[in-house]
XYZ file of C-alpha atoms in Angstrom:
470
model
C 1.984 15.448 -11.212
C 2.001 15.727 -7.431
C -1.283 16.023 -5.582
C -2.654 15.444 -2.136
C -5.959 13.903 -1.178
C -8.373 16.553 0.020
C -11.849 16.436 1.543
C -14.516 17.946 -0.691
C -18.001 18.546 0.743
C -20.561 17.405 -1.834
C -24.306 17.961 -1.785
C -26.855 15.453 -2.913
C -26.737 14.703 -6.624
C -28.758 12.543 -8.996
C -30.423 9.421 -7.581
C -28.052 6.484 -7.278
C -28.788 2.997 -6.069
C -32.469 2.048 -5.995
C -34.108 -1.220 -5.158
C -32.956 -3.607 -7.880
C -33.720 -7.125 -6.756
C -32.199 -9.210 -4.008
C -29.261 -7.750 -2.103
C -27.145 -9.895 0.225
C -25.649 -8.333 3.359
C -22.362 -9.985 4.377
C -19.870 -9.573 7.221
C -19.419 -7.123 10.050
C -20.549 -6.996 13.628
C -23.800 -8.797 14.512
C -25.036 -5.974 16.750
C -24.581 -3.434 13.936
C -26.279 -5.740 11.465
C -29.259 -5.932 13.809
C -29.702 -2.174 13.293
C -28.559 -1.686 9.689
C -30.401 -4.600 8.066
C -33.901 -3.703 9.392
C -33.359 -0.037 8.479
C -32.437 -0.926 4.908
C -35.317 -3.381 4.656
C -37.785 -0.754 5.920
C -36.532 1.614 3.226
C -37.579 -0.843 0.517
C -34.419 -2.822 -0.099
C -35.018 -6.554 -0.489
C -32.242 -7.660 1.809
C -30.980 -11.048 2.976
C -28.245 -11.413 5.579
C -25.870 -14.283 4.710
C -22.553 -15.662 5.932
C -21.272 -16.202 2.375
C -22.609 -14.700 -0.864
C -24.614 -17.109 -2.993
C -23.189 -15.678 -6.195
C -26.723 -15.222 -7.540
C -27.900 -12.027 -5.827
C -28.405 -8.772 -7.701
C -26.225 -6.869 -5.264
C -23.964 -7.087 -2.221
C -23.467 -4.984 0.873
C -20.090 -5.857 2.400
C -19.883 -4.767 6.045
C -16.489 -6.279 6.918
C -14.871 -2.838 7.260
C -17.188 -1.690 10.053
C -15.265 -3.798 12.593
C -12.433 -6.285 12.692
C -8.673 -6.480 12.250
C -6.783 -5.355 9.172
C -6.379 -8.818 7.690
C -9.825 -10.136 8.590
C -11.690 -7.062 7.339
C -9.906 -6.933 3.988
C -9.545 -10.647 3.278
C -13.173 -11.214 4.269
C -14.474 -8.513 1.944
C -12.302 -9.727 -0.919
C -13.407 -13.340 -0.462
C -17.058 -12.264 -0.453
C -16.589 -10.192 -3.601
C -14.794 -13.102 -5.265
C -17.859 -15.291 -4.658
C -19.989 -12.779 -6.591
C -17.372 -12.060 -9.268
C -18.701 -14.152 -12.147
C -22.189 -12.678 -11.769
C -20.704 -9.161 -11.700
C -18.581 -9.849 -14.782
C -21.467 -11.258 -16.795
C -24.465 -9.224 -15.672
C -23.258 -6.368 -13.492
C -25.163 -5.504 -10.348
C -24.274 -3.415 -7.319
C -21.621 -3.679 -4.617
C -21.665 -1.436 -1.551
C -18.507 -1.673 0.566
C -18.868 -0.213 4.065
C -16.117 0.887 6.425
C -15.863 2.945 9.578
C -12.741 5.090 9.489
C -14.211 8.313 10.785
C -16.544 9.225 7.933
C -13.961 11.331 6.085
C -11.358 8.789 4.888
C -8.828 10.533 7.141
C -8.939 8.558 10.401
C -7.397 9.962 13.535
C -7.372 6.690 15.452
C -6.717 2.958 15.077
C -9.669 2.500 12.719
C -7.066 3.315 10.074
C -6.090 -0.376 10.077
C -9.339 -1.247 8.279
C -9.190 1.688 5.877
C -7.969 -0.138 2.768
C -11.338 -1.178 1.364
C -11.531 1.813 -0.959
C -8.611 0.175 -2.768
C -10.810 -2.874 -3.271
C -13.676 -0.722 -4.550
C -11.445 1.126 -6.999
C -9.991 -2.105 -8.355
C -13.477 -3.586 -8.658
C -14.481 -0.754 -11.000
C -11.805 -1.960 -13.431
C -12.641 -5.654 -13.159
C -16.437 -5.272 -13.141
C -17.225 -2.390 -15.532
C -20.900 -3.404 -15.739
C -21.412 -3.046 -11.989
C -22.165 -0.087 -9.734
C -19.434 -0.020 -7.070
C -19.542 2.249 -4.023
C -17.349 2.597 -0.939
C -18.961 4.395 2.001
C -17.115 5.497 5.136
C -19.594 5.872 8.036
C -18.492 7.305 11.376
C -20.591 4.981 13.524
C -18.631 5.885 16.651
C -19.769 9.504 16.232
C -23.245 9.049 14.769
C -24.376 5.971 16.669
C -25.843 2.907 14.989
C -29.382 4.311 14.514
C -28.327 7.637 12.989
C -25.673 5.854 10.908
C -28.309 3.502 9.480
C -30.528 6.469 8.564
C -27.626 8.223 6.835
C -26.726 5.036 4.975
C -30.297 4.629 3.701
C -30.320 8.248 2.556
C -26.961 7.810 0.807
C -28.012 4.664 -1.021
C -31.292 6.182 -2.177
C -30.128 9.638 -3.182
C -26.364 9.904 -2.915
C -25.650 9.333 -6.583
C -22.976 7.176 -8.126
C -19.849 8.701 -6.513
C -17.377 5.875 -6.009
C -16.437 7.016 -2.497
C -18.463 8.995 0.020
C -17.897 9.742 3.693
C -20.703 10.260 6.193
C -20.181 11.786 9.628
C -21.666 14.311 11.990
C -19.719 16.969 10.099
C -21.486 16.249 6.807
C -20.866 14.352 3.595
C -17.522 14.392 1.766
C -15.836 12.689 -1.155
C -12.037 12.445 -1.566
C -10.453 14.360 -4.421
C -6.981 15.215 -5.724
C -5.614 18.741 -5.454
C -2.441 19.836 -7.327
C 0.379 20.471 -4.900
C 3.954 21.728 -4.860
C 6.213 20.690 -2.007
C 7.645 23.550 0.085
C 11.345 24.157 0.611
C 13.309 21.955 2.971
C 12.970 22.780 6.664
C 16.273 23.493 8.404
C 17.334 20.691 10.711
C 14.787 18.199 9.426
C 17.496 15.575 8.890
C 21.266 15.482 9.190
C 24.311 13.362 10.122
C 22.918 12.812 13.609
C 19.796 11.045 12.320
C 19.249 7.302 11.987
C 16.732 6.077 9.413
C 15.286 2.585 9.632
C 14.460 1.503 6.073
C 12.467 -1.559 5.062
C 12.910 -2.866 1.531
C 15.501 -0.176 0.908
C 18.559 -2.134 -0.171
C 17.373 -2.748 -3.727
C 15.292 -1.163 -6.458
C 13.747 2.283 -6.430
C 13.685 2.555 -2.631
C 17.470 2.264 -2.704
C 17.650 5.143 -5.211
C 15.614 7.273 -2.807
C 17.801 6.448 0.176
C 20.992 7.200 -1.740
C 19.608 10.632 -2.668
C 18.604 11.296 0.949
C 22.096 10.264 2.077
C 23.590 12.736 -0.399
C 21.530 15.584 1.057
C 21.761 14.716 4.743
C 24.824 12.473 5.376
C 22.564 10.580 7.780
C 22.887 6.966 8.940
C 20.725 4.237 7.435
C 19.811 0.770 8.665
C 18.436 -1.235 5.747
C 16.250 -4.252 6.535
C 15.445 -6.851 3.873
C 14.622 -10.522 3.579
C 17.529 -11.340 1.265
C 20.890 -12.474 2.574
C 24.010 -10.969 1.041
C 25.326 -13.843 -1.048
C 29.024 -13.458 -1.747
C 30.148 -13.405 -5.369
C 32.230 -16.476 -6.376
C 35.925 -15.732 -6.820
C 36.039 -17.669 -10.081
C 33.272 -15.647 -11.817
C 33.609 -12.251 -13.453
C 31.256 -9.681 -11.891
C 28.199 -8.945 -14.049
C 24.698 -7.481 -13.727
C 23.512 -9.368 -16.808
C 21.164 -12.139 -15.647
C 21.429 -14.109 -18.874
C 25.216 -13.926 -18.919
C 25.430 -15.007 -15.258
C 23.113 -17.957 -15.860
C 25.292 -19.071 -18.744
C 28.499 -18.725 -16.735
C 27.084 -20.759 -13.829
C 25.844 -23.478 -16.191
C 29.249 -23.685 -17.880
C 31.023 -23.876 -14.515
C 28.737 -26.693 -13.366
C 29.334 -28.589 -16.593
C 33.107 -28.143 -16.337
C 33.010 -29.529 -12.793
C 30.884 -32.482 -13.847
C 27.928 -31.248 -11.790
C 24.272 -31.410 -12.745
C 22.198 -28.395 -11.802
C 18.418 -28.227 -12.216
C 17.010 -25.116 -13.938
C 15.099 -24.105 -10.765
C 18.271 -24.358 -8.649
C 20.215 -22.418 -11.271
C 17.627 -19.641 -11.234
C 17.723 -19.450 -7.433
C 21.503 -19.122 -7.478
C 21.340 -16.397 -10.126
C 18.766 -14.414 -8.144
C 20.737 -14.766 -4.914
C 23.989 -13.600 -6.500
C 22.413 -10.624 -8.267
C 20.525 -9.668 -5.121
C 23.692 -9.750 -3.028
C 25.559 -7.695 -5.613
C 22.788 -5.080 -5.690
C 22.728 -4.791 -1.902
C 26.498 -4.294 -1.752
C 26.216 -1.685 -4.503
C 23.553 0.199 -2.543
C 25.611 0.187 0.658
C 28.650 1.497 -1.228
C 26.594 4.237 -2.906
C 25.233 5.440 0.450
C 28.764 5.616 1.863
C 30.009 7.446 -1.240
C 27.141 9.933 -0.856
C 28.387 10.791 2.633
C 26.070 8.624 4.700
C 26.635 5.521 6.755
C 24.914 2.239 5.907
C 24.170 -1.027 7.659
C 22.277 -3.970 6.151
C 20.519 -6.557 8.330
C 18.701 -9.545 6.769
C 15.355 -9.531 8.588
C 11.767 -10.605 8.110
C 10.104 -7.499 9.524
C 6.787 -9.337 9.932
C 8.491 -11.544 12.559
C 8.406 -9.505 15.816
C 11.272 -11.442 17.419
C 13.519 -11.021 14.374
C 12.643 -7.339 14.159
C 13.401 -6.825 17.845
C 16.829 -8.393 17.385
C 17.519 -6.257 14.314
C 16.555 -3.063 16.168
C 18.923 -3.930 18.997
C 21.656 -4.265 16.354
C 20.745 -0.863 14.877
C 20.725 0.893 18.251
C 24.093 -0.610 19.149
C 25.858 0.207 15.859
C 24.150 3.382 14.608
C 22.193 4.910 17.479
C 18.574 5.671 18.280
C 16.194 5.536 15.322
C 14.793 8.970 14.416
C 13.128 8.157 11.089
C 11.236 5.302 9.444
C 10.955 4.637 5.704
C 8.641 1.684 5.047
C 9.239 0.583 1.469
C 8.817 -3.196 1.693
C 6.282 -4.858 -0.591
C 5.496 -7.756 -2.909
C 3.078 -8.366 -5.774
C 0.855 -11.398 -6.363
C -1.391 -10.260 -9.199
C -4.624 -12.152 -9.862
C -8.181 -11.129 -10.687
C -10.618 -10.753 -7.795
C -12.459 -13.925 -8.815
C -9.177 -15.870 -8.449
C -7.991 -14.349 -5.183
C -7.648 -16.391 -2.003
C -7.061 -15.416 1.599
C -3.564 -16.931 1.391
C -2.674 -14.541 -1.444
C -3.960 -11.585 0.552
C -1.812 -12.703 3.488
C 1.246 -12.883 1.190
C 0.777 -9.309 -0.020
C -0.149 -7.974 3.425
C 2.829 -9.626 5.156
C 5.577 -7.078 4.355
C 3.418 -3.955 4.173
C 0.794 -4.467 6.872
C 2.022 -7.227 9.191
C 5.451 -5.622 8.885
C 4.054 -2.216 9.824
C 2.189 -3.694 12.795
C 5.470 -5.160 14.042
C 7.342 -1.899 13.455
C 4.788 0.145 15.375
C 4.900 -2.327 18.258
C 8.671 -1.920 18.573
C 9.158 1.779 17.759
C 7.912 4.780 19.703
C 6.459 6.756 16.797
C 6.020 9.849 18.978
C 9.814 10.194 19.123
C 10.391 9.973 15.355
C 11.032 13.035 13.230
C 10.169 11.283 9.977
C 7.781 8.520 8.876
C 7.419 7.785 5.157
C 5.377 5.007 3.570
C 5.860 3.818 -0.002
C 2.316 3.450 -1.298
C 1.003 3.166 -4.862
C -1.436 4.843 -7.230
C -3.113 1.418 -7.304
C -4.592 2.416 -3.935
C -5.909 5.716 -5.270
C -7.197 4.595 -8.671
C -7.322 0.791 -8.537
C -5.594 -1.577 -10.940
C -6.751 -4.805 -12.561
C -5.368 -7.840 -10.742
C -4.078 -5.849 -7.763
C -6.996 -5.732 -5.330
C -4.904 -6.955 -2.378
C -1.987 -4.668 -3.299
C -4.368 -1.701 -3.608
C -5.891 -2.477 -0.207
C -2.510 -2.843 1.508
C -1.279 0.458 0.111
C -4.531 2.213 0.969
C -4.080 1.085 4.570
C -0.688 2.825 4.519
C -2.402 5.993 3.294
C -4.961 5.860 6.112
C -2.263 5.047 8.663
C -0.356 8.164 7.643
C -3.399 10.288 8.493
C -3.715 8.668 11.916
C -0.023 9.020 12.748
C -0.011 12.611 11.499
C -2.993 13.417 13.726
C -1.144 12.096 16.772
C 2.272 13.600 15.884
C 1.616 16.747 13.788
C 5.129 18.177 14.178
C 6.772 15.223 12.407
C 7.290 14.661 8.689
C 4.693 11.928 8.130
C 3.513 11.100 4.634
C 2.418 8.236 2.412
C 3.721 8.520 -1.152
C 1.360 7.041 -3.741
C 3.849 6.346 -6.494
C 2.932 5.841 -10.106
C 5.004 3.280 -12.051
C 8.765 3.798 -11.906
C 11.221 3.084 -14.664
C 12.676 0.214 -12.654
C 11.974 -1.765 -9.494
C 8.856 -3.908 -9.821
C 8.254 -2.641 -13.362
C 9.695 -5.379 -15.578
C 10.306 -5.067 -19.322
C 6.948 -6.714 -20.027
C 5.181 -4.223 -17.756
C 6.997 -1.359 -19.451
C 5.621 -2.544 -22.779
C 2.129 -2.744 -21.289
C 2.366 0.773 -19.885
C 3.635 2.034 -23.244
C 0.585 0.526 -24.982
C -1.640 2.315 -22.450
C 0.169 5.610 -23.006
C 1.420 5.685 -19.401
C 4.902 7.150 -19.013
C 7.183 6.002 -16.198
C 8.728 7.996 -13.368
C 12.478 8.416 -14.045
C 14.457 6.992 -11.153
C 16.518 10.125 -10.549
C 13.436 12.382 -10.576
C 11.533 10.088 -8.222
C 14.462 9.956 -5.808
C 14.701 13.754 -5.754
C 11.005 14.092 -5.010
C 11.244 11.562 -2.188
C 14.034 13.593 -0.568
C 12.024 16.797 -1.103
C 9.052 15.256 0.728
C 11.175 14.060 3.651
C 12.974 17.371 4.050
C 9.757 19.407 3.800
C 9.105 18.189 7.324
C 5.735 18.719 8.948
C 4.600 20.885 6.017
C 4.358 17.786 3.820
C 0.758 16.480 3.600
C -0.075 13.074 5.042
C -0.851 11.677 1.591
C 0.621 12.460 -1.819
C -0.177 11.023 -5.257
C 2.820 11.137 -7.596
C 2.769 10.711 -11.382
C 5.294 10.748 -14.191
C 4.856 14.482 -14.864
C 7.393 15.162 -12.098
C 10.085 14.578 -14.709
C 9.013 17.815 -16.389
C 8.018 19.859 -13.341
């Protein structure tokens, strides 16, 4: 299945949230709160503005997404929801998550940076099935605080139970998925003259995608990753079998009279296998007709990124395309999440993207592709921070597309692949759920199709396992 996120105007439906006990209002700008809180109170809501949820209220209104930076808005909302989590798990209640990204979930400006809170809302529906969860995008910049407060009151009293709703001067919308087939490749979209900067692309499924794009375009690729290329020991037979390599290293240490701790052994195994996989990816790109360069870099470090880009420009040429595939997981339930864990997950995807956009002139790029996840679109238990980070990528794609409509700019919301972050234990879990995995060759082909479709590719795509049969 391939679909894009569309805007669907929706009229008023059955009554939704009504006054149901004490509601705590948390976060956001003080000046906005001075307008929103009295308006809600006048409408009959029993509201209390607090700095931190007590954990005992019947409902929450989280206003962190109305202002603030990417990290502060999302970490603040998640921390507040975590404080209410046990009450939500046991008794239910209501959670209203507010954001201002233009009122249509398709921001055309820098409000996109705080657009990931729908990922939090969608994950919360899985973790708190007894609760009513809503995410509301209000275009305060367009409506003004007074009109926005009136629209919010109306939405809460009569908007129904739609998970997501957008409110702006152009009306009320909810996001929905529309089946979509990518058009044919555009001539000249990418070729041997192009230089792609790729984050997280030297290993896993991103590497498969880049190899396929190299086969079709013979372009040049600069791969940035945090791992160094550890050289394989001359006295060990090459292998991709982790268990076999661990055994060989242990035997070598014993034969040399060395003692090696299990943790150190595991680190050495991971480093060797990582280095071997990177070298394999570079060779595959070259064999496909492209040119490849790998630079160990922490992309969230602006100075390191600047140095890496100078290397790329010197050895490959001016960057014409960006593929942002970096990411990490740190799964925990919302009630267990901390700000530090959010920072860990945001570092490669969001802090990394901030650094990239500060160093690259996006207006000169022909291609920008983000690797997002269906976790952003549908939520996933234990992945609130991952869902938020990927949803920010989706919103960022809309903003960048609005400012550079002639470029190929898209965020690909991948379902689970048969590889990459999907371990054997996760495969078993997906099998129990009846969720099939995206074959690596099919996913790589679709990635290349999206890139080569050029400006005709939508800003946001949701991709499921059915592509193997389509």
